[in-house]
mmCIF file of C-alpha atoms in Angstrom:
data_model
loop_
_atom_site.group_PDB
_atom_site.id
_atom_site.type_symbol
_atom_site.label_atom_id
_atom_site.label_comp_id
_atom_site.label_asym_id
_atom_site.label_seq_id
_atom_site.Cartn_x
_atom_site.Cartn_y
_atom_site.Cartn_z
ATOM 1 C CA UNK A 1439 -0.053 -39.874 -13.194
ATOM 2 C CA UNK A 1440 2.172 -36.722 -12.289
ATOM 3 C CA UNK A 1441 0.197 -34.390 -14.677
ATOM 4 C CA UNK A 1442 -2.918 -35.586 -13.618
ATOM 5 C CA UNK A 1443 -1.921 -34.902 -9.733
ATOM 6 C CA UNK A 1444 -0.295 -31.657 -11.104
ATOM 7 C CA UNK A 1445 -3.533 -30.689 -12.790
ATOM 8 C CA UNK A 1446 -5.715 -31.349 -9.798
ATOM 9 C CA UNK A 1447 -3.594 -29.055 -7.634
ATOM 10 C CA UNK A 1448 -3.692 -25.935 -10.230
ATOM 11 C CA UNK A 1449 -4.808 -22.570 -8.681
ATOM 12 C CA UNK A 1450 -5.491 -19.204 -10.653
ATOM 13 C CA UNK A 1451 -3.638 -16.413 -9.596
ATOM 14 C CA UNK A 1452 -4.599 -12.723 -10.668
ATOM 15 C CA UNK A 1453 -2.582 -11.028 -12.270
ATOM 16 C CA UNK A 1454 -2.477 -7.783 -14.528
ATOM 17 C CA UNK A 1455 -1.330 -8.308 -17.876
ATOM 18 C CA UNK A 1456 2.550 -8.773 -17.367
ATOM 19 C CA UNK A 1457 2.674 -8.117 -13.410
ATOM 20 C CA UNK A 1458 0.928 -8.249 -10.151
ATOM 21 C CA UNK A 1459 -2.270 -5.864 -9.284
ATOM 22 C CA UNK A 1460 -0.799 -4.849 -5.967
ATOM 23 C CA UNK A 1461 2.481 -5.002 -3.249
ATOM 24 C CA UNK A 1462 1.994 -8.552 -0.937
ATOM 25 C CA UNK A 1463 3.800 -10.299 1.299
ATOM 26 C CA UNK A 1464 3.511 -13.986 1.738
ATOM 27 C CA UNK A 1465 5.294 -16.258 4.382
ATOM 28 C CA UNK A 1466 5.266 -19.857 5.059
ATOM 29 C CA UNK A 1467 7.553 -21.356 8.416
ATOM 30 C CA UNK A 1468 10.235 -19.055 8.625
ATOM 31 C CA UNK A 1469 9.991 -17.798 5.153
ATOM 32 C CA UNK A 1470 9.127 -14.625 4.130
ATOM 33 C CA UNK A 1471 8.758 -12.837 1.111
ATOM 34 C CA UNK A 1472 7.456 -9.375 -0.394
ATOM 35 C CA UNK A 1473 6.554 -8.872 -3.873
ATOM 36 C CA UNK A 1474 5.882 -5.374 -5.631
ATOM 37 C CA UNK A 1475 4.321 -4.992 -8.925
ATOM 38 C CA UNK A 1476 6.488 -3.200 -11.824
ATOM 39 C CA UNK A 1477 6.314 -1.354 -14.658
ATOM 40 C CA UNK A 1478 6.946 -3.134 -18.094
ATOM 41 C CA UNK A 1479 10.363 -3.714 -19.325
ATOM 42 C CA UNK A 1480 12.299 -4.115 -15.719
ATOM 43 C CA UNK A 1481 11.629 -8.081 -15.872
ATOM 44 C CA UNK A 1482 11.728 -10.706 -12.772
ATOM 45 C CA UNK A 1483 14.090 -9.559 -9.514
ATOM 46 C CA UNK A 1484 14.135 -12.003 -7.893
ATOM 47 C CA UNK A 1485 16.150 -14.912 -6.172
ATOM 48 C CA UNK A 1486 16.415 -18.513 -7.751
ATOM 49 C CA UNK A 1487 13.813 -20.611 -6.014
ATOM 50 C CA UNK A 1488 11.177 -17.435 -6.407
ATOM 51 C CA UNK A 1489 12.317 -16.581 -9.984
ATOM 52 C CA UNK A 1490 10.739 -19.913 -10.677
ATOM 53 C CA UNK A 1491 7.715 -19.491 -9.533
ATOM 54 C CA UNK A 1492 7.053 -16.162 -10.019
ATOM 55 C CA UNK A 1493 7.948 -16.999 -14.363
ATOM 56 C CA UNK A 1494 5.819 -20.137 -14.162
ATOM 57 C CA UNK A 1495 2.480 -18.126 -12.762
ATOM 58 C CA UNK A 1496 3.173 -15.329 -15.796
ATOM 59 C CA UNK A 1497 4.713 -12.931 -14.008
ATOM 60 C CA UNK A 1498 6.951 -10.795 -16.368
ATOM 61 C CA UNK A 1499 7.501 -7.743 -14.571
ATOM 62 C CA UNK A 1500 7.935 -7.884 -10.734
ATOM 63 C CA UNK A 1501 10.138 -6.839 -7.774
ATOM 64 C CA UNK A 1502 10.656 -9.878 -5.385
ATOM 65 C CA UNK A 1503 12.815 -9.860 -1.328
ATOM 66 C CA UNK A 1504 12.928 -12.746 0.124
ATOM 67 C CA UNK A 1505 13.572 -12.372 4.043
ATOM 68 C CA UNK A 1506 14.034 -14.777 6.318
ATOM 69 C CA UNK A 1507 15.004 -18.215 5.519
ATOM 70 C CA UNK A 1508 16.791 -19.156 2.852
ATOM 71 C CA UNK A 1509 15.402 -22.620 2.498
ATOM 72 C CA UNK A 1510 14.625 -22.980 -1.089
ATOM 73 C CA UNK A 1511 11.163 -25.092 0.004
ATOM 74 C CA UNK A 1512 10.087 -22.276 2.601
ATOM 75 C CA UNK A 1513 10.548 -19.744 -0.041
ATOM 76 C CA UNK A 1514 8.961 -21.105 -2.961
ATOM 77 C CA UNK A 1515 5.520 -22.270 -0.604
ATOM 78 C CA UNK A 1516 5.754 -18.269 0.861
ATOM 79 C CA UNK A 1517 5.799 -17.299 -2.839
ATOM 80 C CA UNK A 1518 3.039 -19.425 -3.699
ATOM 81 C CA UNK A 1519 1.414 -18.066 -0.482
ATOM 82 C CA UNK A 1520 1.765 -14.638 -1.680
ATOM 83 C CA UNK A 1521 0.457 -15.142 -5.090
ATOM 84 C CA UNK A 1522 -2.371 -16.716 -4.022
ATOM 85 C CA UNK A 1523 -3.632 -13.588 -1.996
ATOM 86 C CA UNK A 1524 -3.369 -12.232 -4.989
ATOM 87 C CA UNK A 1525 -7.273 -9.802 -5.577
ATOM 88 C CA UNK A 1526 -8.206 -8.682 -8.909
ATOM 89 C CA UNK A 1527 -9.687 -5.149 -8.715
ATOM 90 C CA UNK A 1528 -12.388 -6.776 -9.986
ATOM 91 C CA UNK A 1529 -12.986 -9.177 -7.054
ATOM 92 C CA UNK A 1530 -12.269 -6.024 -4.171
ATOM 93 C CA UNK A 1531 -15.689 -4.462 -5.829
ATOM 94 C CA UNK A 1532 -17.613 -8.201 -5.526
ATOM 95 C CA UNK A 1533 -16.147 -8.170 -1.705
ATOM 96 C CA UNK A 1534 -16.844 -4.432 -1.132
ATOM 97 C CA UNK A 1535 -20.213 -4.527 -3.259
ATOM 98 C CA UNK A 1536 -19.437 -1.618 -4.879
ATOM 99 C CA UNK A 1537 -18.144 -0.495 -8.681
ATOM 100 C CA UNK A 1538 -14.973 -0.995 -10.217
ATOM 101 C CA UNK A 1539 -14.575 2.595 -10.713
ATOM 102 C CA UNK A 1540 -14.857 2.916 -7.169
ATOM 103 C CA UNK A 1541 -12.034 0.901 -6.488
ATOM 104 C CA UNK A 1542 -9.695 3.388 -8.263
ATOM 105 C CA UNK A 1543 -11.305 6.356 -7.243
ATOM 106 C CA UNK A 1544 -11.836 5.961 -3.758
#
């Protein structure tokens, strides 16, 4: 029963191939957090609860704050908050309705 409720509640999160497309900050109560994207090698920085997370979405290479409270449970729903504002370039052209290349190039 508790991977079939597990499976229901699944989300997709976009993410480049080992780190996040782009700097967001997610909160939830009086949690706050801020996640930058990195470049290969440096790994997760982060805190406990949001190390978790953040290596259970994919996430190899990322810079993770957490500000605010320190309540594990406010910080690991302000992660999840963050990741899931998470846009693919690809999904900023559908939104804009313009190309991908316009994304990049302004």
């Amino acid at each position: 029963k508790g991977i079939e409720n597990a499976s229901k509640d699944m989300r997709k999160v976009a993410i480049t191939e080992t780190s996040i497309p782009h700097a967001i900050d997610g909160k939830f109560g009086a949690g706050k957090v801020m996640l930058k994207p990195a470049s290969d090698g440096t790994g997760v920085i982060a805190g406990g609860a949001m190390r978790a997370v953040l290596e259970m979405a994919g996430v190899h290479n990322v810079l993770a704050k957490s500000n605010g409270s320190s309540n594990p449970h406010n910080v690991i729903k302000a992660t999840i908050d963050a990741l899931l504002k998470l846009r693919s370039p690809l999904q900023i052209a559908r939104d804009r309705d313009i190309e991908l290349e316009k994304v990049f190039n302004g």
